[in-house]
Structures are given as C-alpha cells and as structure tokens.
C-alpha cells in the first residue's frame, strides 16, 4: 500500500522513488567499471607497479574529457528541450557545430596546413568558446527579448544560420587539397582523441559554473516545463529565465564542441534515455541521471571500440549512428516535431 501512496516530492509514488535510486546506483557502478576499464585495460605494466600508475595517469585525461562531454551534452539538451517545449530538437540545430566547422575550415583554407596548428592550444580554444557565446548571445538577445519574442522563430533562424555556415564550410572544403582536407576531417569527427589536456583548466570551471547554475535553477526549469501560459500564471519570469537558461546551454555546448568536435545526436541519445529511466519531472534529478547515462554510453563505447575493435577514433561515428537512428525511430513513433 505504501508503494502507491502519492508523495509531495519529485516522484508520485514511493515505488518510483526507489526505482530511481536503484537506477542511479546501477549507473554509478557501471560508470566506475567504465572508468576502471579506461585506466587499466591493456595496461602493459604489471598491476600496482609504478609504471602501471604512470600509464593510468596518462589515461585520466580521457576519463575527465568523457565526463565533461557527458555533463555538457546531457544537461544542455534537457534544458534546451525544456525551454523550447520540444523533446525532438537539440542545441546543435542552433548552429554551434556549424560555427565550429566554419572556424576550423576557414583556418585551414586561409593558412593551409599551418591553420590546423592555429586552432589548437589554450588561446584558440578560448576564442572558439567566446565566438560561440557571442553568436548565441546575439541570437537569443535579439529573438527572445523583443516585443514579438518567439521560440519557434528563434529555432527557425538558428537552423537557417546553421545551414548558411554549413554551406560556407562546404564551399571552402571543395577548394582544399587532399592533405588539407584530411587534416580538417580529423577535427570535424567528434572524438575523445581530439581533446587536448591543456584545455581542461578552462573547460572544467566553465562546466562547473554553467552546470551548477542550471542545477541550482532546477525549480525554475520545472516551472518552464509546464508551458509559457502556466509558467506566467505561477509568477515565473518566463522570458528572463529562458534566456538565462539558453545562455548556460550555450556555454556547455561551446565547451563540449570546442573540446572534442561536433556530436550532433549524442545529446539527444542521452536525453532520450534519461527521460525513460528517470520517470520524474524534477530537473535536478534528471541532470544527475543524464551525466551518468552520458558517461556510461560514451565511456563504454570508447572502451569497447578501443580495446575490442581497435577503432577508438570511430567512437563519435558509432555514437552518432546510434543516436541518429533512435532520433528517426522516436520521430516516426511520435509522428510530429
């Protein structure tokens, strides 16, 4: 009888609360297994030796990068879908990845092979993040703060701008030499191997601040998820909260994309699995679950492809294929955007 008693918290029944706790516990165990697998699997030095720990320390960067991307993509996608009121769209349609592609393509086109070095390092990484933030800040400030502010128009403009940047990149790519095109392709495929450990001192604080603010504002996101009219009737500053939330999404997406490259459907995959597993409306709990789901999915794919199929560079491709397939299945089942 106690299992069916309604609760006043995030879960309607005690059974669902226990199910959530069990899901989190299982994901924590899987995340630990994945992390240990990354650090210890195929470590040539004897377990426990000084060489073993040196090699494990070198692999810590991969674990941290996977954790950052999981947090960024999971939290950003759930927040974006809440603000837009649509569980099909992802932040990628706003042109972040197209802007990243355009910057990388232009650098190699104008500076040839040396351009690949110009977009590496701490300074260029920070500049890419700032460019994406400026792009999103202008877009959100312009389209959501006017008299006729409309989320649908914002999405449409974002798609158009993203398409224009993609067309610009394609035009430049057709004039690259085969060697230059190979250098560019290596940057445009989302991969943990693309990450530079020197970027982490910038990425980690940004993720902590943006993710922490979204977690702290989880109650406001819960209200926004009820719809514009209901949110306004409850006294919510709907427009201000939406813009602030989208700016935090921009920070998370900029950090993730600039760190490992474009991963269009990974966030959607994480969000979809989170909705199925969380069974709650509370964003704080969904964010925690999304981070775990993202780490297990991306880290698990990295371990399997690196140590079983010896194709670590294909992690992004495989995750995108799976995420894109689930996107199409979900879209066809739902029947509308």
mmCIF file of C-alpha atoms in Angstrom:
data_model
loop_
_atom_site.group_PDB
_atom_site.id
_atom_site.type_symbol
_atom_site.label_atom_id
_atom_site.label_comp_id
_atom_site.label_asym_id
_atom_site.label_seq_id
_atom_site.Cartn_x
_atom_site.Cartn_y
_atom_site.Cartn_z
ATOM 1 C CA UNK A 1 0.000 0.000 0.000
ATOM 2 C CA UNK A 2 2.875 2.317 0.820
ATOM 3 C CA UNK A 3 4.201 1.867 -2.729
ATOM 4 C CA UNK A 4 1.185 3.602 -4.189
ATOM 5 C CA UNK A 5 0.903 6.490 -1.749
ATOM 6 C CA UNK A 6 1.418 9.794 -3.557
ATOM 7 C CA UNK A 7 4.420 11.811 -2.480
ATOM 8 C CA UNK A 8 4.735 15.582 -2.393
ATOM 9 C CA UNK A 9 8.224 15.478 -3.904
ATOM 10 C CA UNK A 10 9.564 14.712 -7.349
ATOM 11 C CA UNK A 11 8.039 11.221 -7.539
ATOM 12 C CA UNK A 12 4.309 10.404 -7.438
ATOM 13 C CA UNK A 13 4.868 7.113 -5.592
ATOM 14 C CA UNK A 14 7.432 5.605 -3.263
ATOM 15 C CA UNK A 15 7.961 2.799 -5.776
ATOM 16 C CA UNK A 16 9.135 5.242 -8.442
ATOM 17 C CA UNK A 17 11.457 6.934 -5.939
ATOM 18 C CA UNK A 18 13.076 3.595 -5.091
ATOM 19 C CA UNK A 19 13.288 2.716 -8.781
ATOM 20 C CA UNK A 20 15.135 5.984 -9.447
ATOM 21 C CA UNK A 21 17.540 5.324 -6.575
ATOM 22 C CA UNK A 22 18.202 1.809 -7.896
ATOM 23 C CA UNK A 23 18.792 3.160 -11.418
ATOM 24 C CA UNK A 24 21.293 5.703 -10.109
ATOM 25 C CA UNK A 25 23.087 3.017 -8.102
ATOM 26 C CA UNK A 26 23.373 0.732 -11.144
ATOM 27 C CA UNK A 27 24.648 3.570 -13.329
ATOM 28 C CA UNK A 28 27.220 4.573 -10.695
ATOM 29 C CA UNK A 29 28.543 1.005 -10.658
ATOM 30 C CA UNK A 30 28.666 0.917 -14.467
ATOM 31 C CA UNK A 31 30.418 4.308 -14.535
ATOM 32 C CA UNK A 32 33.061 3.034 -12.107
ATOM 33 C CA UNK A 33 33.549 -0.094 -14.225
ATOM 34 C CA UNK A 34 33.931 2.036 -17.373
ATOM 35 C CA UNK A 35 36.418 4.375 -15.670
ATOM 36 C CA UNK A 36 38.489 1.442 -14.382
ATOM 37 C CA UNK A 37 38.363 -0.132 -17.842
ATOM 38 C CA UNK A 38 39.740 3.041 -19.437
ATOM 39 C CA UNK A 39 42.529 3.307 -16.863
ATOM 40 C CA UNK A 40 43.522 -0.347 -16.529
ATOM 41 C CA UNK A 41 42.540 -2.336 -19.631
ATOM 42 C CA UNK A 42 45.525 -3.253 -21.822
ATOM 43 C CA UNK A 43 47.903 -1.517 -19.425
ATOM 44 C CA UNK A 44 51.207 -3.210 -20.325
ATOM 45 C CA UNK A 45 52.827 -2.659 -16.921
ATOM 46 C CA UNK A 46 52.196 -5.098 -14.044
ATOM 47 C CA UNK A 47 49.187 -4.127 -11.921
ATOM 48 C CA UNK A 48 50.168 -1.972 -8.966
ATOM 49 C CA UNK A 49 53.647 -1.149 -10.261
ATOM 50 C CA UNK A 50 54.987 2.385 -10.708
ATOM 51 C CA UNK A 51 54.737 2.019 -14.496
ATOM 52 C CA UNK A 52 51.125 0.892 -14.219
ATOM 53 C CA UNK A 53 50.173 4.040 -12.319
ATOM 54 C CA UNK A 54 52.101 6.304 -14.708
ATOM 55 C CA UNK A 55 50.173 4.901 -17.678
ATOM 56 C CA UNK A 56 46.902 5.146 -15.735
ATOM 57 C CA UNK A 57 47.615 8.812 -15.002
ATOM 58 C CA UNK A 58 48.076 9.461 -18.709
ATOM 59 C CA UNK A 59 44.652 7.956 -19.330
ATOM 60 C CA UNK A 60 42.962 10.103 -16.687
ATOM 61 C CA UNK A 61 42.611 12.863 -19.266
ATOM 62 C CA UNK A 62 40.322 10.644 -21.360
ATOM 63 C CA UNK A 63 38.132 9.912 -18.316
ATOM 64 C CA UNK A 64 37.848 13.616 -17.470
ATOM 65 C CA UNK A 65 37.063 14.552 -21.080
ATOM 66 C CA UNK A 66 34.341 11.904 -21.319
ATOM 67 C CA UNK A 67 32.839 13.142 -18.041
ATOM 68 C CA UNK A 68 32.852 16.758 -19.242
ATOM 69 C CA UNK A 69 31.213 15.900 -22.563
ATOM 70 C CA UNK A 70 28.591 13.728 -20.826
ATOM 71 C CA UNK A 71 27.671 16.530 -18.417
ATOM 72 C CA UNK A 72 27.646 19.195 -21.126
ATOM 73 C CA UNK A 73 25.632 17.296 -23.704
ATOM 74 C CA UNK A 74 23.156 15.738 -21.276
ATOM 75 C CA UNK A 75 22.339 18.833 -19.224
ATOM 76 C CA UNK A 76 22.375 21.180 -22.231
ATOM 77 C CA UNK A 77 19.997 19.035 -24.293
ATOM 78 C CA UNK A 78 17.477 18.512 -21.488
ATOM 79 C CA UNK A 79 17.497 22.233 -20.658
ATOM 80 C CA UNK A 80 17.135 23.227 -24.318
ATOM 81 C CA UNK A 81 14.221 20.858 -24.831
ATOM 82 C CA UNK A 82 12.540 22.222 -21.704
ATOM 83 C CA UNK A 83 12.851 25.846 -22.792
ATOM 84 C CA UNK A 84 11.652 25.119 -26.330
ATOM 85 C CA UNK A 85 8.914 22.756 -25.153
ATOM 86 C CA UNK A 86 10.002 20.120 -27.663
ATOM 87 C CA UNK A 87 11.794 16.840 -26.926
ATOM 88 C CA UNK A 88 12.858 16.371 -30.539
ATOM 89 C CA UNK A 89 15.124 19.402 -31.016
ATOM 90 C CA UNK A 90 18.688 19.615 -29.728
ATOM 91 C CA UNK A 91 21.040 22.599 -29.163
ATOM 92 C CA UNK A 92 23.009 21.539 -32.244
ATOM 93 C CA UNK A 93 20.351 22.994 -34.548
ATOM 94 C CA UNK A 94 21.215 26.492 -33.295
ATOM 95 C CA UNK A 95 24.419 26.455 -35.320
ATOM 96 C CA UNK A 96 27.083 25.768 -32.661
ATOM 97 C CA UNK A 97 28.595 22.874 -34.547
ATOM 98 C CA UNK A 98 28.262 24.655 -37.883
ATOM 99 C CA UNK A 99 30.170 27.615 -36.429
ATOM 100 C CA UNK A 100 32.883 25.272 -35.119
ATOM 101 C CA UNK A 101 33.114 23.662 -38.573
ATOM 102 C CA UNK A 102 33.288 27.064 -40.283
ATOM 103 C CA UNK A 103 36.093 28.269 -37.977
ATOM 104 C CA UNK A 104 38.151 25.115 -38.479
ATOM 105 C CA UNK A 105 37.575 25.101 -42.236
ATOM 106 C CA UNK A 106 38.439 28.777 -42.653
ATOM 107 C CA UNK A 107 41.649 28.393 -40.622
ATOM 108 C CA UNK A 108 42.905 25.574 -42.843
ATOM 109 C CA UNK A 109 41.675 27.225 -46.056
ATOM 110 C CA UNK A 110 43.392 30.567 -45.453
ATOM 111 C CA UNK A 111 46.523 29.309 -43.660
ATOM 112 C CA UNK A 112 46.807 25.862 -45.273
ATOM 113 C CA UNK A 113 48.342 23.090 -43.172
ATOM 114 C CA UNK A 114 49.582 25.635 -40.617
ATOM 115 C CA UNK A 115 45.945 26.517 -39.945
ATOM 116 C CA UNK A 116 45.491 23.183 -38.146
ATOM 117 C CA UNK A 117 48.004 24.420 -35.571
ATOM 118 C CA UNK A 118 46.366 27.837 -35.299
ATOM 119 C CA UNK A 119 43.147 26.315 -33.929
ATOM 120 C CA UNK A 120 44.993 24.282 -31.302
ATOM 121 C CA UNK A 121 46.140 25.409 -27.887
ATOM 122 C CA UNK A 122 44.552 27.245 -24.978
ATOM 123 C CA UNK A 123 44.175 30.631 -26.698
ATOM 124 C CA UNK A 124 42.347 29.383 -29.819
ATOM 125 C CA UNK A 125 40.184 27.096 -27.648
ATOM 126 C CA UNK A 126 39.073 30.056 -25.536
ATOM 127 C CA UNK A 127 38.463 32.166 -28.638
ATOM 128 C CA UNK A 128 36.259 29.451 -30.154
ATOM 129 C CA UNK A 129 34.192 29.316 -26.969
ATOM 130 C CA UNK A 130 33.859 33.115 -26.914
ATOM 131 C CA UNK A 131 32.828 33.148 -30.594
ATOM 132 C CA UNK A 132 30.083 30.596 -29.929
ATOM 133 C CA UNK A 133 28.890 32.501 -26.869
ATOM 134 C CA UNK A 134 28.796 35.776 -28.791
ATOM 135 C CA UNK A 135 26.867 34.062 -31.592
ATOM 136 C CA UNK A 136 24.277 32.616 -29.200
ATOM 137 C CA UNK A 137 24.086 35.758 -27.060
ATOM 138 C CA UNK A 138 23.206 37.919 -30.057
ATOM 139 C CA UNK A 139 20.751 35.314 -31.331
ATOM 140 C CA UNK A 140 18.909 34.882 -28.009
ATOM 141 C CA UNK A 141 19.029 38.558 -27.094
ATOM 142 C CA UNK A 142 17.649 39.575 -30.467
ATOM 143 C CA UNK A 143 14.966 36.935 -30.879
ATOM 144 C CA UNK A 144 13.774 36.466 -27.298
ATOM 145 C CA UNK A 145 13.842 39.971 -25.856
ATOM 146 C CA UNK A 146 11.776 41.850 -28.423
ATOM 147 C CA UNK A 147 8.102 42.589 -28.332
ATOM 148 C CA UNK A 148 7.291 39.622 -30.536
ATOM 149 C CA UNK A 149 9.723 37.196 -28.915
ATOM 150 C CA UNK A 150 9.063 33.685 -30.135
ATOM 151 C CA UNK A 151 10.947 30.446 -29.500
ATOM 152 C CA UNK A 152 9.825 28.935 -32.806
ATOM 153 C CA UNK A 153 11.233 31.895 -34.748
ATOM 154 C CA UNK A 154 14.468 31.565 -32.769
ATOM 155 C CA UNK A 155 14.748 27.897 -33.768
ATOM 156 C CA UNK A 156 13.995 28.700 -37.408
ATOM 157 C CA UNK A 157 16.608 31.467 -37.549
ATOM 158 C CA UNK A 158 19.125 29.188 -35.829
ATOM 159 C CA UNK A 159 18.538 26.466 -38.413
ATOM 160 C CA UNK A 160 18.903 28.963 -41.280
ATOM 161 C CA UNK A 161 22.135 30.413 -39.882
ATOM 162 C CA UNK A 162 23.490 26.929 -39.214
ATOM 163 C CA UNK A 163 22.683 25.929 -42.793
ATOM 164 C CA UNK A 164 24.378 29.065 -44.141
ATOM 165 C CA UNK A 165 27.537 28.360 -42.122
ATOM 166 C CA UNK A 166 27.489 24.728 -43.262
ATOM 167 C CA UNK A 167 27.196 25.842 -46.905
ATOM 168 C CA UNK A 168 30.088 28.278 -46.435
ATOM 169 C CA UNK A 169 32.213 25.469 -44.947
ATOM 170 C CA UNK A 170 31.336 23.096 -47.789
ATOM 171 C CA UNK A 171 32.316 25.731 -50.355
ATOM 172 C CA UNK A 172 35.744 26.193 -48.767
ATOM 173 C CA UNK A 173 36.264 22.458 -48.320
ATOM 174 C CA UNK A 174 35.876 21.854 -52.059
ATOM 175 C CA UNK A 175 38.936 24.012 -52.677
ATOM 176 C CA UNK A 176 41.217 22.267 -50.175
ATOM 177 C CA UNK A 177 43.968 19.910 -51.217
ATOM 178 C CA UNK A 178 43.567 16.221 -50.233
ATOM 179 C CA UNK A 179 46.140 16.641 -47.433
ATOM 180 C CA UNK A 180 44.408 19.714 -46.033
ATOM 181 C CA UNK A 181 41.028 18.016 -46.282
ATOM 182 C CA UNK A 182 42.351 15.041 -44.288
ATOM 183 C CA UNK A 183 43.594 17.397 -41.570
ATOM 184 C CA UNK A 184 40.200 19.085 -41.441
ATOM 185 C CA UNK A 185 38.259 15.804 -41.384
ATOM 186 C CA UNK A 186 40.215 14.659 -38.333
ATOM 187 C CA UNK A 187 38.972 17.751 -36.470
ATOM 188 C CA UNK A 188 35.373 17.535 -37.637
ATOM 189 C CA UNK A 189 34.706 13.985 -36.405
ATOM 190 C CA UNK A 190 33.740 14.043 -32.746
ATOM 191 C CA UNK A 191 36.373 12.013 -30.918
ATOM 192 C CA UNK A 192 37.848 11.831 -27.435
ATOM 193 C CA UNK A 193 41.247 11.715 -29.161
ATOM 194 C CA UNK A 194 40.676 15.298 -30.371
ATOM 195 C CA UNK A 195 40.747 16.622 -26.805
ATOM 196 C CA UNK A 196 43.794 18.495 -25.547
ATOM 197 C CA UNK A 197 44.534 18.171 -21.832
ATOM 198 C CA UNK A 198 45.674 21.802 -21.701
ATOM 199 C CA UNK A 199 42.068 22.869 -22.372
ATOM 200 C CA UNK A 200 40.748 21.300 -19.177
ATOM 201 C CA UNK A 201 41.684 24.205 -16.837
ATOM 202 C CA UNK A 202 39.323 26.329 -18.938
ATOM 203 C CA UNK A 203 36.648 23.725 -19.611
ATOM 204 C CA UNK A 204 36.188 22.432 -16.050
ATOM 205 C CA UNK A 205 35.416 25.809 -14.371
ATOM 206 C CA UNK A 206 33.001 26.750 -17.170
ATOM 207 C CA UNK A 207 31.156 23.442 -16.848
ATOM 208 C CA UNK A 208 31.017 23.735 -13.059
ATOM 209 C CA UNK A 209 29.599 27.269 -13.237
ATOM 210 C CA UNK A 210 27.085 26.678 -16.064
ATOM 211 C CA UNK A 211 26.026 23.229 -14.859
ATOM 212 C CA UNK A 212 25.857 24.428 -11.249
ATOM 213 C CA UNK A 213 23.637 27.378 -12.152
ATOM 214 C CA UNK A 214 21.275 25.144 -14.110
ATOM 215 C CA UNK A 215 21.180 22.669 -11.252
ATOM 216 C CA UNK A 216 20.504 25.481 -8.789
ATOM 217 C CA UNK A 217 17.755 26.808 -11.068
ATOM 218 C CA UNK A 218 16.157 23.389 -11.477
ATOM 219 C CA UNK A 219 12.973 24.611 -9.817
ATOM 220 C CA UNK A 220 12.581 27.382 -12.396
ATOM 221 C CA UNK A 221 13.087 24.850 -15.184
ATOM 222 C CA UNK A 222 10.379 22.678 -13.630
ATOM 223 C CA UNK A 223 8.010 25.638 -13.939
ATOM 224 C CA UNK A 224 9.111 26.390 -17.522
ATOM 225 C CA UNK A 225 8.404 22.779 -18.489
ATOM 226 C CA UNK A 226 4.709 23.395 -17.717
ATOM 227 C CA UNK A 227 4.410 25.765 -20.679
ATOM 228 C CA UNK A 228 4.532 29.524 -21.146
ATOM 229 C CA UNK A 229 0.986 30.310 -20.014
ATOM 230 C CA UNK A 230 1.174 28.166 -16.881
ATOM 231 C CA UNK A 231 4.646 29.498 -16.026
ATOM 232 C CA UNK A 232 3.442 33.094 -16.293
ATOM 233 C CA UNK A 233 0.360 32.344 -14.208
ATOM 234 C CA UNK A 234 2.644 30.959 -11.481
ATOM 235 C CA UNK A 235 4.635 34.186 -11.395
ATOM 236 C CA UNK A 236 7.641 32.991 -13.380
ATOM 237 C CA UNK A 237 9.818 35.473 -15.262
ATOM 238 C CA UNK A 238 9.482 33.194 -18.262
ATOM 239 C CA UNK A 239 11.414 35.262 -20.788
ATOM 240 C CA UNK A 240 14.306 36.085 -18.445
ATOM 241 C CA UNK A 241 14.566 32.519 -17.172
ATOM 242 C CA UNK A 242 14.521 31.178 -20.735
ATOM 243 C CA UNK A 243 17.298 33.496 -21.925
ATOM 244 C CA UNK A 244 19.495 32.744 -18.897
ATOM 245 C CA UNK A 245 18.950 29.006 -19.310
ATOM 246 C CA UNK A 246 19.810 29.182 -23.021
ATOM 247 C CA UNK A 247 22.979 31.141 -22.278
ATOM 248 C CA UNK A 248 24.084 28.381 -19.889
ATOM 249 C CA UNK A 249 23.264 25.864 -22.620
ATOM 250 C CA UNK A 250 25.479 27.869 -24.970
ATOM 251 C CA UNK A 251 28.403 27.668 -22.545
ATOM 252 C CA UNK A 252 28.041 23.902 -22.152
ATOM 253 C CA UNK A 253 27.722 23.291 -25.892
ATOM 254 C CA UNK A 254 30.635 25.601 -26.693
ATOM 255 C CA UNK A 255 32.877 23.791 -24.197
ATOM 256 C CA UNK A 256 31.914 20.345 -25.473
ATOM 257 C CA UNK A 257 32.097 21.118 -29.201
ATOM 258 C CA UNK A 258 35.389 23.002 -28.943
ATOM 259 C CA UNK A 259 36.855 20.185 -26.834
ATOM 260 C CA UNK A 260 36.154 17.078 -28.930
ATOM 261 C CA UNK A 261 34.322 18.273 -32.044
ATOM 262 C CA UNK A 262 30.713 18.001 -33.257
ATOM 263 C CA UNK A 263 28.439 15.272 -31.837
ATOM 264 C CA UNK A 264 25.005 16.133 -33.162
ATOM 265 C CA UNK A 265 22.908 13.250 -31.827
ATOM 266 C CA UNK A 266 24.780 12.302 -28.657
ATOM 267 C CA UNK A 267 22.854 14.791 -26.536
ATOM 268 C CA UNK A 268 19.556 13.567 -27.945
ATOM 269 C CA UNK A 269 20.527 9.955 -27.169
ATOM 270 C CA UNK A 270 21.411 10.837 -23.569
ATOM 271 C CA UNK A 271 18.253 12.901 -23.060
ATOM 272 C CA UNK A 272 16.004 10.195 -24.516
ATOM 273 C CA UNK A 273 17.486 7.510 -22.248
ATOM 274 C CA UNK A 274 17.268 9.848 -19.258
ATOM 275 C CA UNK A 275 13.568 10.510 -19.778
ATOM 276 C CA UNK A 276 12.931 6.773 -19.962
ATOM 277 C CA UNK A 277 14.932 5.984 -16.829
ATOM 278 C CA UNK A 278 14.236 8.993 -14.592
ATOM 279 C CA UNK A 279 10.419 8.878 -14.594
ATOM 280 C CA UNK A 280 10.281 12.289 -12.908
ATOM 281 C CA UNK A 281 9.727 15.917 -13.843
ATOM 282 C CA UNK A 282 12.424 17.226 -11.488
ATOM 283 C CA UNK A 283 15.327 18.639 -13.498
ATOM 284 C CA UNK A 284 17.911 18.268 -10.754
ATOM 285 C CA UNK A 285 17.369 14.530 -10.689
ATOM 286 C CA UNK A 286 17.270 14.317 -14.471
ATOM 287 C CA UNK A 287 20.553 16.240 -14.725
ATOM 288 C CA UNK A 288 22.293 13.852 -12.328
ATOM 289 C CA UNK A 289 20.977 10.854 -14.229
ATOM 290 C CA UNK A 290 21.878 12.379 -17.602
ATOM 291 C CA UNK A 291 25.503 12.854 -16.541
ATOM 292 C CA UNK A 292 25.731 9.198 -15.506
ATOM 293 C CA UNK A 293 23.975 7.946 -18.642
ATOM 294 C CA UNK A 294 26.216 10.047 -20.877
ATOM 295 C CA UNK A 295 29.389 8.837 -19.163
ATOM 296 C CA UNK A 296 28.360 5.181 -19.363
ATOM 297 C CA UNK A 297 27.319 5.440 -23.036
ATOM 298 C CA UNK A 298 30.306 7.437 -24.305
ATOM 299 C CA UNK A 299 32.847 5.805 -21.984
ATOM 300 C CA UNK A 300 31.505 2.326 -22.688
ATOM 301 C CA UNK A 301 31.679 2.913 -26.447
ATOM 302 C CA UNK A 302 35.232 4.232 -26.058
ATOM 303 C CA UNK A 303 36.377 1.166 -24.076
ATOM 304 C CA UNK A 304 34.774 -1.366 -26.424
ATOM 305 C CA UNK A 305 35.905 0.267 -29.655
ATOM 306 C CA UNK A 306 39.435 0.929 -28.409
ATOM 307 C CA UNK A 307 40.206 -2.414 -26.772
ATOM 308 C CA UNK A 308 37.948 -4.853 -28.641
ATOM 309 C CA UNK A 309 37.761 -3.464 -32.183
ATOM 310 C CA UNK A 310 40.878 -1.236 -32.003
ATOM 311 C CA UNK A 311 38.974 1.671 -33.522
ATOM 312 C CA UNK A 312 38.953 4.343 -30.811
ATOM 313 C CA UNK A 313 38.708 7.078 -33.446
ATOM 314 C CA UNK A 314 35.289 5.764 -34.520
ATOM 315 C CA UNK A 315 33.600 6.370 -31.158
ATOM 316 C CA UNK A 316 31.944 9.581 -32.303
ATOM 317 C CA UNK A 317 30.785 7.993 -35.546
ATOM 318 C CA UNK A 318 29.209 4.987 -33.799
ATOM 319 C CA UNK A 319 27.510 7.111 -31.142
ATOM 320 C CA UNK A 320 26.153 9.423 -33.836
ATOM 321 C CA UNK A 321 24.814 6.490 -35.867
ATOM 322 C CA UNK A 322 23.041 5.043 -32.828
ATOM 323 C CA UNK A 323 21.752 8.450 -31.734
ATOM 324 C CA UNK A 324 20.574 9.344 -35.247
ATOM 325 C CA UNK A 325 18.781 6.010 -35.610
ATOM 326 C CA UNK A 326 16.974 6.471 -32.288
ATOM 327 C CA UNK A 327 16.112 10.034 -33.335
ATOM 328 C CA UNK A 328 14.401 8.758 -36.501
ATOM 329 C CA UNK A 329 12.604 5.971 -34.634
ATOM 330 C CA UNK A 330 11.383 8.417 -31.984
ATOM 331 C CA UNK A 331 10.285 10.913 -34.642
ATOM 332 C CA UNK A 332 8.384 8.280 -36.621
ATOM 333 C CA UNK A 333 6.685 6.962 -33.476
ATOM 334 C CA UNK A 334 5.723 10.448 -32.352
ATOM 335 C CA UNK A 335 4.593 11.450 -35.827
ATOM 336 C CA UNK A 336 5.444 15.149 -35.491
ATOM 337 C CA UNK A 337 8.142 17.604 -34.427
#
